[in-house]
XYZ file of C-alpha atoms in Angstrom:
347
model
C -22.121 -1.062 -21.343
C -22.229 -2.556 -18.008
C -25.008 -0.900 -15.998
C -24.755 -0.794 -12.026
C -28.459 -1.637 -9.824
C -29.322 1.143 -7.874
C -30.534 -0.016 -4.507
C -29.997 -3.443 -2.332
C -32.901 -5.307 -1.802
C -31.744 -5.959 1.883
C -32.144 -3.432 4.810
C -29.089 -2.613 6.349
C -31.032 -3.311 9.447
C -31.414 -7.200 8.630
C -27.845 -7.678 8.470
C -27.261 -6.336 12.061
C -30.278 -8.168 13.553
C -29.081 -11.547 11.974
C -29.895 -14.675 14.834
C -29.324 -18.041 12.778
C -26.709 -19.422 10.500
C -29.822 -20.054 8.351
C -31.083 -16.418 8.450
C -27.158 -15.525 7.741
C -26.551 -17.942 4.399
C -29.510 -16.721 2.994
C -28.340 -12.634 3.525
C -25.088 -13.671 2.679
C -26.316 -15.142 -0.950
C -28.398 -11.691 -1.890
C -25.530 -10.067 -0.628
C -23.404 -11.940 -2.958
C -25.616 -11.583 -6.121
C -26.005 -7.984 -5.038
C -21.755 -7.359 -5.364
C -21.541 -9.038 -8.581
C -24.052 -7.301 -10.241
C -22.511 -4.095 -8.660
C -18.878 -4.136 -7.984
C -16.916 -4.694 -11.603
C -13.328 -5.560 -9.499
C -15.489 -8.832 -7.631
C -17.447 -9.234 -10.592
C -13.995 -10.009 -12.962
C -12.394 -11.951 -10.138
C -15.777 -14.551 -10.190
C -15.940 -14.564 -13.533
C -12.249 -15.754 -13.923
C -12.690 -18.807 -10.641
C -15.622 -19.525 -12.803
C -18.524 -18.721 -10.342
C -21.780 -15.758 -10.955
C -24.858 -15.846 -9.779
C -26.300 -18.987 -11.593
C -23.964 -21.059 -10.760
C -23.882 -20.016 -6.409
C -25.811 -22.128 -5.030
C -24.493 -22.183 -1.541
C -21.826 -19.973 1.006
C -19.316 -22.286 0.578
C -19.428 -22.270 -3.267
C -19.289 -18.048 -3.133
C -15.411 -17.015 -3.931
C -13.541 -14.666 -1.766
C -11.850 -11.384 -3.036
C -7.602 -11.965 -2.219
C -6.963 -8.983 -0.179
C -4.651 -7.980 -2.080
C -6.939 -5.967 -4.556
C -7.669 -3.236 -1.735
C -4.243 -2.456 -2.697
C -4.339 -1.763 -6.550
C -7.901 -1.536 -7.112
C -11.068 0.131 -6.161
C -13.291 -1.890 -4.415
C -16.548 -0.507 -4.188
C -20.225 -2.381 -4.849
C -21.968 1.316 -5.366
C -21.547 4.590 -7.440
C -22.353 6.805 -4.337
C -19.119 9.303 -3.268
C -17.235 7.664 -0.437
C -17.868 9.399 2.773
C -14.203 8.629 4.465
C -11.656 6.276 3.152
C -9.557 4.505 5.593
C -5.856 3.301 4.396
C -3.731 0.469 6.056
C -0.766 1.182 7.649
C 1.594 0.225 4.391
C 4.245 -2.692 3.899
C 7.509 -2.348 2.215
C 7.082 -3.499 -1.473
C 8.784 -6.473 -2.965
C 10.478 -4.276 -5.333
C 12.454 -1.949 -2.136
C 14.843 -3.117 0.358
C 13.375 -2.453 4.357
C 14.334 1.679 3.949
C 14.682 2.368 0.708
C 13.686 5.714 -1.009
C 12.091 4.185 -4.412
C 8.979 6.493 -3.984
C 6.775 4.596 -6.407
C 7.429 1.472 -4.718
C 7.986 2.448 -1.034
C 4.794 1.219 -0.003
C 1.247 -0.711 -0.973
C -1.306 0.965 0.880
C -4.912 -0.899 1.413
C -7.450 1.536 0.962
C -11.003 0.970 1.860
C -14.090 3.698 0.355
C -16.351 3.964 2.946
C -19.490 5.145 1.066
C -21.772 5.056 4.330
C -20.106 5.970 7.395
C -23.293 4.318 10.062
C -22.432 1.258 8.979
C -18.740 0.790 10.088
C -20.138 2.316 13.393
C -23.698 0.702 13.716
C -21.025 -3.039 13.519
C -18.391 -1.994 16.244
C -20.782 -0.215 18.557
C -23.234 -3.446 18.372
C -20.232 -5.652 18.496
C -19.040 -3.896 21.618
C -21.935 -4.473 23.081
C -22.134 -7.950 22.556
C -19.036 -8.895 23.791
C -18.473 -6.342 26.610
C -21.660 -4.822 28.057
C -22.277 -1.118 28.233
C -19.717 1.296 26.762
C -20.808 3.558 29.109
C -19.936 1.169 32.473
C -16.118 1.890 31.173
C -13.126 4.394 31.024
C -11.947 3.690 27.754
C -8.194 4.495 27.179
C -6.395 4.045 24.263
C -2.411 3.541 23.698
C -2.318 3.578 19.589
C 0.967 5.612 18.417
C 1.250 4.262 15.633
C -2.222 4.779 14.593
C -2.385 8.033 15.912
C 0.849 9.032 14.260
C -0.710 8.685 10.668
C -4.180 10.170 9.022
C -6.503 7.299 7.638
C -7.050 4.493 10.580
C -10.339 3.009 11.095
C -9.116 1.501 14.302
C -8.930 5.424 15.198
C -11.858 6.266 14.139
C -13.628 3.657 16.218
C -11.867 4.156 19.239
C -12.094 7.818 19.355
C -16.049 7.140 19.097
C -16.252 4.883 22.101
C -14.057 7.426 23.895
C -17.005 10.091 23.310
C -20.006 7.180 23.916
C -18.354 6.368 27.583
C -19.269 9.707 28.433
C -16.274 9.341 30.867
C -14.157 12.050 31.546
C -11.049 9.817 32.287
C -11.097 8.348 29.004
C -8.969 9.107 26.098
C -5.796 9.001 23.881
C -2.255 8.569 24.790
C 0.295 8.915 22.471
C 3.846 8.961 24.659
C 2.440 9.697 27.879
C 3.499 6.338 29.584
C 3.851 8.321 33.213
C 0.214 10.271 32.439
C -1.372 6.758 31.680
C 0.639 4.929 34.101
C -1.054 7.423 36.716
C -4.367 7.131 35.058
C -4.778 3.662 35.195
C -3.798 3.671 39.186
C -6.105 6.117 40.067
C -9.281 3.847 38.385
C -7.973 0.721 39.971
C -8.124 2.820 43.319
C -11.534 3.833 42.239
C -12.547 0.542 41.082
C -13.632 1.920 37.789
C -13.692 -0.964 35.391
C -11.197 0.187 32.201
C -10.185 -0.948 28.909
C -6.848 -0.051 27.606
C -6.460 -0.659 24.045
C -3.372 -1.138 22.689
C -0.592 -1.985 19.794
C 1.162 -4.710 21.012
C 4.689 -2.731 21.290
C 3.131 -0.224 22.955
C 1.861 -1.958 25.678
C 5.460 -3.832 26.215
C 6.720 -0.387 26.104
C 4.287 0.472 29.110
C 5.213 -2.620 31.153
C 8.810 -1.953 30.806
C 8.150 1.181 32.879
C 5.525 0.158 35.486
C 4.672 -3.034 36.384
C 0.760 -3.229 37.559
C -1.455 -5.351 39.341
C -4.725 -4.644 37.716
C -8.289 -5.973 38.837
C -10.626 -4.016 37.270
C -8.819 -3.394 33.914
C -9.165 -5.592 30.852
C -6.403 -5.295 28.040
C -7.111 -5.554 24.653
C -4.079 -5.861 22.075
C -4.672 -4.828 18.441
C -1.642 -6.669 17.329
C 0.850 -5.272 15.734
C 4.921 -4.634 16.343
C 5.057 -2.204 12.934
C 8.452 -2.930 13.394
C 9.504 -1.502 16.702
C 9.926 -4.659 18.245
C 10.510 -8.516 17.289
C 7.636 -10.448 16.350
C 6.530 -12.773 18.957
C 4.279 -16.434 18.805
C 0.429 -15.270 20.769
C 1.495 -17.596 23.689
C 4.772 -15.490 24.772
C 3.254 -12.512 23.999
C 0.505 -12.818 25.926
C 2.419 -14.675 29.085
C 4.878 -11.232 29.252
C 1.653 -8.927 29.166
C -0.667 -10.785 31.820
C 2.880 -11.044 33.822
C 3.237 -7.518 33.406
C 0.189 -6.139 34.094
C -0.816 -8.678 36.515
C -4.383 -9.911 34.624
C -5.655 -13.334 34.149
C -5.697 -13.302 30.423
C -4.874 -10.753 27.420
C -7.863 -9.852 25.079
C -7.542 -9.378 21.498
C -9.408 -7.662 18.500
C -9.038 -9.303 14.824
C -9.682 -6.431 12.469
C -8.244 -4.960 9.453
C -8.642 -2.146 7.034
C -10.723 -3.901 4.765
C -13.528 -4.975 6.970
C -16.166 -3.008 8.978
C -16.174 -5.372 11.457
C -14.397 -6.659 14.146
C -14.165 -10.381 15.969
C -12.889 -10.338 19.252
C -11.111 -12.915 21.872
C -11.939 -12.294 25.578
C -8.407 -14.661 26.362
C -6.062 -17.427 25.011
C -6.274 -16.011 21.435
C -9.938 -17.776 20.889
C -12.166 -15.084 18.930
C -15.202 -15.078 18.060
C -17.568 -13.427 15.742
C -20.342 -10.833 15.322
C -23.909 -12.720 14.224
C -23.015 -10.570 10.650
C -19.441 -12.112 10.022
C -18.047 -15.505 9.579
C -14.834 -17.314 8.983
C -13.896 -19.976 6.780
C -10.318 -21.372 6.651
C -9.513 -22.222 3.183
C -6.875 -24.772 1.754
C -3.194 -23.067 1.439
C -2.728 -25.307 -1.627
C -5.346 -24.480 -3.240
C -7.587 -21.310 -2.941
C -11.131 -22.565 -3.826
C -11.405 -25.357 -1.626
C -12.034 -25.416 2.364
C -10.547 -27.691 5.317
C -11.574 -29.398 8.237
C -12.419 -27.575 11.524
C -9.391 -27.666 13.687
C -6.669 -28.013 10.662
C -4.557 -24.791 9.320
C -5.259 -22.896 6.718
C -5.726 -19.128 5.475
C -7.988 -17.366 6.838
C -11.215 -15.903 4.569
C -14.142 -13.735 6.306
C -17.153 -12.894 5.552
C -18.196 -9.519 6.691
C -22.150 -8.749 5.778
C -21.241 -4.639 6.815
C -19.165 -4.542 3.817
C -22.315 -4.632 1.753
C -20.551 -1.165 -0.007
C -17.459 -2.598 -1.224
C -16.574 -5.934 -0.480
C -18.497 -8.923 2.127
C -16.190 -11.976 0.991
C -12.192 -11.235 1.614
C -9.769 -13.739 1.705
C -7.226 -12.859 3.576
C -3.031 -13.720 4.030
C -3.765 -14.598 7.482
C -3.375 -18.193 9.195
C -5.330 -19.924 11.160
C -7.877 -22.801 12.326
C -12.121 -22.948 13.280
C -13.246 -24.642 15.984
C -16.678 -26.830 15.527
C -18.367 -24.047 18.082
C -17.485 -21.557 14.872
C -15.039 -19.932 16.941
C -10.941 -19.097 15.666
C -7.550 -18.745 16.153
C -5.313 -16.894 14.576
C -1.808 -18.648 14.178
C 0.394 -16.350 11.845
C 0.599 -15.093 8.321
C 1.390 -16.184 4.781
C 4.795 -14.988 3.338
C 4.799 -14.215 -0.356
C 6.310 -17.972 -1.163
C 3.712 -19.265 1.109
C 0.728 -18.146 -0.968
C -0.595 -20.629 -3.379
C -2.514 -20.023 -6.359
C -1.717 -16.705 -7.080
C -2.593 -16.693 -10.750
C -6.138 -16.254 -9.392
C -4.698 -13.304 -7.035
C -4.588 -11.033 -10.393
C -7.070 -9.671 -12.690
């Protein structure tokens, strides 16, 4: 009988205060031989790629969970209750045509058991910090329909919690308001208040059909994301119609996802970078186990050191390319014939 450890051996507070790729490896190993030992989904997965704890040596040799398994599986690295559990928006299955009413196979659902709540918000509020300064210097507004229109969404959660830590008044959620915001964000820009709208990318087009804006003290931050409302665009017209519209310099971006606790983030031209606790490594599309050069295409796996609970290494069906100054791009997403491999995608 398979017996599960009771405690990490790392303080949560190590993983945030992390200042050297050296310092990082070395959490990211105990971290490693901490989810095998605990979490029986990651623990079957090594054990068929060949790899445990004798024979990880190194980051690069540690293998990386397929998404996927958020999907059909519980992926947890601790017995403790979860405290919330946050579910992905849902794709169509295989198995259903776009609309269909097959029930059992409408649609695949990532969920993610968040056993300890502090963590997912200790990453994005030190995160936020990092990358923009003060929550409290900002009106935070939010244009999320989609998310809002469904229980379950970390993005949500997060967002609603650096609404309350502006301490602003003026910030806050709008669903269909377009005039309401639209009015909003004039009145800071008259005020020279310094805002961040958040937004799903259809959203936002939505906005800029209605009002075009000249905005100088406003940053916007897409969250990606057409869930079908609109076409799908390439980054580079996307982003040319939104800095056109809104009349900004550049578009920022946040790379996050259901199964992660944290969050990387690109301040313009779709370059992101990460948090000290998370790292990407672009992986081979022929073949799973093996990396690529920086600067050359290939899926996109990320190490998150907040998922201690559940899962750190993830590989995910996204596509893109590293830079040598460890920073990303992200250039599209795998198809189902795209994805190599795949006998190693199921237990």
């Amino acid at each position: 009988m398979r017996t599960f450890a009771k405690k990490i051996l790392i303080p949560t507070a190590d993983i945030f205060a992390i200042s050297s790729h050296k310092q990082f490896e070395k959490i990211a190993l105990k971290v490693f031989r901490f989810q095998y030992d605990n979490n029986l989904v990651y623990q079957q997965f090594c054990d068929l790629v060949k790899q445990n704890k004798q024979t990880v040596k190194s980051v690069k040799q540690i293998p990386f969970l397929p998404i996927q398994f958020f999907k059909s599986h519980e992926v947890v690295s601790t017995t403790d209750a979860p405290e919330t559990i946050f579910t992905s928006s849902g794709t169509t299955s295989p198995l259903t045509p776009e609309g269909g009413t097959d029930k059992l196979h409408e649609v695949l659902r990532s969920k993610h058991y968040v056993t300890d709540i502090t963590l997912y918000e200790q990453s994005y509020q030190q995160a936020f910090s990092q990358f923009y300064g003060n929550i409290e210097d900002y009106t935070i507004l939010a244009l999320l329909p989609s998310y809002l229109e469904r229980q379950g969404s970390s993005l949500i959660h997060m967002v609603e919690d650096l609404i309350q830590l502006s301490k602003n008044p003026d910030s806050g959620f709008y669903l269909n308001e377009y005039n309401a915001l639209v009015e909003k964000l004039m009145q800071q820009e008259q005020e020279g208040k310094n805002v961040l709208l958040i937004g799903v990318t259809f959203a936002l087009l939505d906005l800029i059909e209605k009002q075009k804006f000249h905005l100088e003290n406003t940053i916007i931050m897409e969250t990606g994301g057409m869930k079908g409302r609109r076409k799908e665009m390439i980054r580079e017209e996307l982003h040319e119609i939104l800095t056109t519209g809104f009349g900004v310099k550049v578009i920022h971006s946040e790379y996050g996802m259901t199964e992660l606790l944290s969050q990387a983030y690109s301040l313009g031209e779709g370059i992101f970078e990460c948090p000290s606790w998370m790292q990407i490594h672009i992986r081979d599309t022929e073949d799973p186990l093996t990396y690529i050069a920086n600067g050359k295409t290939g899926g996109i796996n990320v190490i998150d050191l907040a998922n201690i609970n559940s899962c750190s290494f993830i590989a995910t069906q996204d596509l893109g390319k590293k830079h040598n100054n460890a920073s990303f791009e992200v250039l599209g997403r795998f198809d189902n014939s795209d994805i190599r491999g795949c006998n190693l995608m199921v237990l």
